[in-house]
mmCIF file of C-alpha atoms in Angstrom:
data_model
loop_
_atom_site.group_PDB
_atom_site.id
_atom_site.type_symbol
_atom_site.label_atom_id
_atom_site.label_comp_id
_atom_site.label_asym_id
_atom_site.label_seq_id
_atom_site.Cartn_x
_atom_site.Cartn_y
_atom_site.Cartn_z
ATOM 1 C CA UNK A 1 0.000 0.000 0.000
ATOM 2 C CA UNK A 2 1.460 3.362 -0.982
ATOM 3 C CA UNK A 3 1.829 6.137 1.537
ATOM 4 C CA UNK A 4 -0.700 8.343 -0.281
ATOM 5 C CA UNK A 5 -3.351 5.606 -0.070
ATOM 6 C CA UNK A 6 -2.587 5.098 3.616
ATOM 7 C CA UNK A 7 -2.799 8.857 4.223
ATOM 8 C CA UNK A 8 -6.169 8.944 2.467
ATOM 9 C CA UNK A 9 -7.426 6.051 4.607
ATOM 10 C CA UNK A 10 -6.292 7.813 7.794
ATOM 11 C CA UNK A 11 -8.045 11.016 6.728
ATOM 12 C CA UNK A 12 -11.235 9.080 5.925
ATOM 13 C CA UNK A 13 -11.078 7.303 9.294
ATOM 14 C CA UNK A 14 -10.550 10.568 11.169
ATOM 15 C CA UNK A 15 -13.266 12.383 9.212
ATOM 16 C CA UNK A 16 -15.608 9.456 9.898
ATOM 17 C CA UNK A 17 -14.919 9.651 13.638
ATOM 18 C CA UNK A 18 -15.558 13.382 13.601
ATOM 19 C CA UNK A 19 -18.749 13.093 11.508
ATOM 20 C CA UNK A 20 -20.153 10.285 13.667
ATOM 21 C CA UNK A 21 -19.143 12.318 16.707
ATOM 22 C CA UNK A 22 -21.155 15.295 15.441
ATOM 23 C CA UNK A 23 -24.175 13.051 14.965
ATOM 24 C CA UNK A 24 -23.562 11.603 18.424
ATOM 25 C CA UNK A 25 -23.980 14.994 20.066
ATOM 26 C CA UNK A 26 -27.678 14.687 19.254
ATOM 27 C CA UNK A 27 -28.142 10.908 19.291
ATOM 28 C CA UNK A 28 -27.373 9.776 22.848
ATOM 29 C CA UNK A 29 -26.522 6.215 21.821
ATOM 30 C CA UNK A 30 -23.239 7.444 20.272
ATOM 31 C CA UNK A 31 -20.365 8.920 22.295
ATOM 32 C CA UNK A 32 -20.315 12.079 20.175
ATOM 33 C CA UNK A 33 -17.781 14.527 21.598
ATOM 34 C CA UNK A 34 -15.288 11.808 22.614
ATOM 35 C CA UNK A 35 -15.344 10.534 19.012
ATOM 36 C CA UNK A 36 -14.569 14.031 17.744
ATOM 37 C CA UNK A 37 -11.664 14.167 20.207
ATOM 38 C CA UNK A 38 -10.364 10.755 19.107
ATOM 39 C CA UNK A 39 -10.523 11.802 15.444
ATOM 40 C CA UNK A 40 -8.670 15.035 16.218
ATOM 41 C CA UNK A 41 -5.991 13.325 18.320
ATOM 42 C CA UNK A 42 -5.374 10.636 15.726
ATOM 43 C CA UNK A 43 -5.204 13.179 12.898
ATOM 44 C CA UNK A 44 -2.827 15.402 14.901
ATOM 45 C CA UNK A 45 -0.641 12.401 15.702
ATOM 46 C CA UNK A 46 -0.672 11.254 12.066
ATOM 47 C CA UNK A 47 0.640 14.645 11.003
ATOM 48 C CA UNK A 48 3.200 14.752 13.857
ATOM 49 C CA UNK A 49 1.256 17.605 15.485
ATOM 50 C CA UNK A 50 2.573 19.877 12.738
ATOM 51 C CA UNK A 51 -0.745 21.464 11.731
ATOM 52 C CA UNK A 52 -2.930 20.426 14.637
ATOM 53 C CA UNK A 53 -0.856 21.287 17.684
ATOM 54 C CA UNK A 54 -1.062 20.154 21.270
ATOM 55 C CA UNK A 55 -2.861 23.388 22.209
ATOM 56 C CA UNK A 56 -5.645 22.745 19.679
ATOM 57 C CA UNK A 57 -6.022 19.157 20.883
ATOM 58 C CA UNK A 58 -6.127 20.395 24.503
ATOM 59 C CA UNK A 59 -8.868 22.921 23.636
ATOM 60 C CA UNK A 60 -10.878 20.161 21.942
ATOM 61 C CA UNK A 61 -10.300 17.999 25.031
ATOM 62 C CA UNK A 62 -11.639 20.714 27.354
ATOM 63 C CA UNK A 63 -14.687 21.184 25.107
ATOM 64 C CA UNK A 64 -15.228 17.406 25.221
ATOM 65 C CA UNK A 65 -15.140 17.477 29.017
ATOM 66 C CA UNK A 66 -17.648 20.333 29.012
ATOM 67 C CA UNK A 67 -19.966 18.265 26.779
ATOM 68 C CA UNK A 68 -19.775 15.324 29.164
ATOM 69 C CA UNK A 69 -20.567 17.542 32.154
ATOM 70 C CA UNK A 70 -23.489 19.133 30.311
ATOM 71 C CA UNK A 71 -24.762 15.676 29.401
ATOM 72 C CA UNK A 72 -24.746 14.597 33.037
ATOM 73 C CA UNK A 73 -26.200 17.788 34.443
ATOM 74 C CA UNK A 74 -28.830 18.870 31.901
ATOM 75 C CA UNK A 75 -31.709 16.484 32.584
ATOM 76 C CA UNK A 76 -30.956 16.460 36.306
ATOM 77 C CA UNK A 77 -31.094 20.258 36.505
ATOM 78 C CA UNK A 78 -34.220 20.405 34.361
ATOM 79 C CA UNK A 79 -35.960 17.958 36.679
ATOM 80 C CA UNK A 80 -34.686 19.647 39.838
ATOM 81 C CA UNK A 81 -35.876 23.033 38.573
ATOM 82 C CA UNK A 82 -39.481 21.818 38.618
ATOM 83 C CA UNK A 83 -39.197 20.073 41.993
ATOM 84 C CA UNK A 84 -38.626 16.464 40.969
ATOM 85 C CA UNK A 85 -38.394 13.752 43.582
ATOM 86 C CA UNK A 86 -35.506 11.299 43.821
ATOM 87 C CA UNK A 87 -37.746 8.667 42.204
ATOM 88 C CA UNK A 88 -38.303 10.968 39.216
ATOM 89 C CA UNK A 89 -34.569 11.486 38.805
ATOM 90 C CA UNK A 90 -33.968 7.742 38.940
ATOM 91 C CA UNK A 91 -36.906 7.239 36.548
ATOM 92 C CA UNK A 92 -35.387 9.726 34.116
ATOM 93 C CA UNK A 93 -32.106 7.820 34.076
ATOM 94 C CA UNK A 94 -33.898 4.482 33.707
ATOM 95 C CA UNK A 95 -36.096 5.900 30.943
ATOM 96 C CA UNK A 96 -33.002 7.149 29.124
ATOM 97 C CA UNK A 97 -31.344 3.749 29.311
ATOM 98 C CA UNK A 98 -34.452 1.810 28.298
ATOM 99 C CA UNK A 99 -35.251 4.354 25.584
ATOM 100 C CA UNK A 100 -32.010 3.561 23.774
ATOM 101 C CA UNK A 101 -33.485 0.190 22.754
ATOM 102 C CA UNK A 102 -36.415 1.931 21.048
ATOM 103 C CA UNK A 103 -34.231 4.091 18.810
ATOM 104 C CA UNK A 104 -35.097 7.754 18.257
ATOM 105 C CA UNK A 105 -38.631 7.692 19.739
ATOM 106 C CA UNK A 106 -37.295 5.981 22.852
ATOM 107 C CA UNK A 107 -34.366 8.346 23.118
ATOM 108 C CA UNK A 108 -36.714 11.326 22.972
ATOM 109 C CA UNK A 109 -39.568 9.949 25.095
ATOM 110 C CA UNK A 110 -37.645 7.690 27.510
ATOM 111 C CA UNK A 111 -36.405 10.361 29.942
ATOM 112 C CA UNK A 112 -39.787 12.121 29.932
ATOM 113 C CA UNK A 113 -41.736 8.924 30.602
ATOM 114 C CA UNK A 114 -39.239 7.696 33.193
ATOM 115 C CA UNK A 115 -39.404 10.949 35.152
ATOM 116 C CA UNK A 116 -43.190 11.078 34.825
ATOM 117 C CA UNK A 117 -43.624 7.514 36.105
ATOM 118 C CA UNK A 118 -41.115 8.032 38.923
ATOM 119 C CA UNK A 119 -42.776 11.235 40.104
ATOM 120 C CA UNK A 120 -46.272 9.793 39.797
ATOM 121 C CA UNK A 121 -45.200 6.744 41.788
ATOM 122 C CA UNK A 122 -44.013 9.005 44.627
ATOM 123 C CA UNK A 123 -46.754 11.654 44.607
ATOM 124 C CA UNK A 124 -49.743 10.094 42.784
ATOM 125 C CA UNK A 125 -50.237 13.566 41.331
ATOM 126 C CA UNK A 126 -50.396 13.385 37.525
ATOM 127 C CA UNK A 127 -50.136 17.165 37.164
ATOM 128 C CA UNK A 128 -46.873 17.291 39.146
ATOM 129 C CA UNK A 129 -45.608 14.168 37.380
ATOM 130 C CA UNK A 130 -46.259 15.720 33.958
ATOM 131 C CA UNK A 131 -44.547 18.936 35.024
ATOM 132 C CA UNK A 132 -41.487 16.977 36.174
ATOM 133 C CA UNK A 133 -41.450 14.909 32.959
ATOM 134 C CA UNK A 134 -41.552 18.062 30.837
ATOM 135 C CA UNK A 135 -38.861 19.721 32.961
ATOM 136 C CA UNK A 136 -36.611 16.713 32.494
ATOM 137 C CA UNK A 137 -37.222 16.656 28.756
ATOM 138 C CA UNK A 138 -36.631 20.407 28.455
ATOM 139 C CA UNK A 139 -33.346 20.026 30.345
ATOM 140 C CA UNK A 140 -32.266 17.321 27.910
ATOM 141 C CA UNK A 141 -33.223 19.484 24.945
ATOM 142 C CA UNK A 142 -31.279 22.482 26.248
ATOM 143 C CA UNK A 143 -28.325 20.242 27.063
ATOM 144 C CA UNK A 144 -28.372 18.762 23.554
ATOM 145 C CA UNK A 145 -28.381 22.232 22.020
ATOM 146 C CA UNK A 146 -25.418 23.245 24.189
ATOM 147 C CA UNK A 147 -23.539 20.057 23.277
ATOM 148 C CA UNK A 148 -24.209 20.672 19.586
ATOM 149 C CA UNK A 149 -22.810 24.192 19.914
ATOM 150 C CA UNK A 150 -19.704 22.845 21.632
ATOM 151 C CA UNK A 151 -19.301 20.165 18.947
ATOM 152 C CA UNK A 152 -19.410 22.874 16.273
ATOM 153 C CA UNK A 153 -16.751 24.753 18.259
ATOM 154 C CA UNK A 154 -14.632 21.576 18.424
ATOM 155 C CA UNK A 155 -14.806 21.129 14.659
ATOM 156 C CA UNK A 156 -14.120 24.843 14.231
ATOM 157 C CA UNK A 157 -10.942 24.598 16.336
ATOM 158 C CA UNK A 158 -9.858 21.617 14.231
ATOM 159 C CA UNK A 159 -10.529 23.422 10.942
ATOM 160 C CA UNK A 160 -8.745 26.564 12.114
ATOM 161 C CA UNK A 161 -5.736 24.482 13.117
ATOM 162 C CA UNK A 162 -5.706 22.816 9.700
ATOM 163 C CA UNK A 163 -5.940 26.032 7.661
ATOM 164 C CA UNK A 164 -3.812 28.314 9.842
#
């Protein structure tokens, strides 16, 4: 295999990681931001950190960490904001995990239904349970939007490093 073919394969692999990572910022089943980071690290390493330096990789790493923290905190904070019980928070996590098996509808509805069921089980108040379910879902939505913005920033840092 010639070096130009190998270089092309490495670029395709890295671009694939980054593209799947961008999709993964919205689709919870994929580890989005970490895939972007892996693609960036591998591409920087492949080019001996000549165009994509350690600083750029570190910035992408910090943005990845921020995405992970947002992922953890967003639904929790959304639920807490509307007064969710511990059972609703556990239900939201369980709904998220179970929802993965039902593809996109499950990913979208799982946290809402889990929080709703958990809150209803504790309070037997459907109005409060619905409010908690919506708060959890809204937190996830806001968190996903923030993660998408950070993923765009990650790709932007990578592109700037490549063209600068």
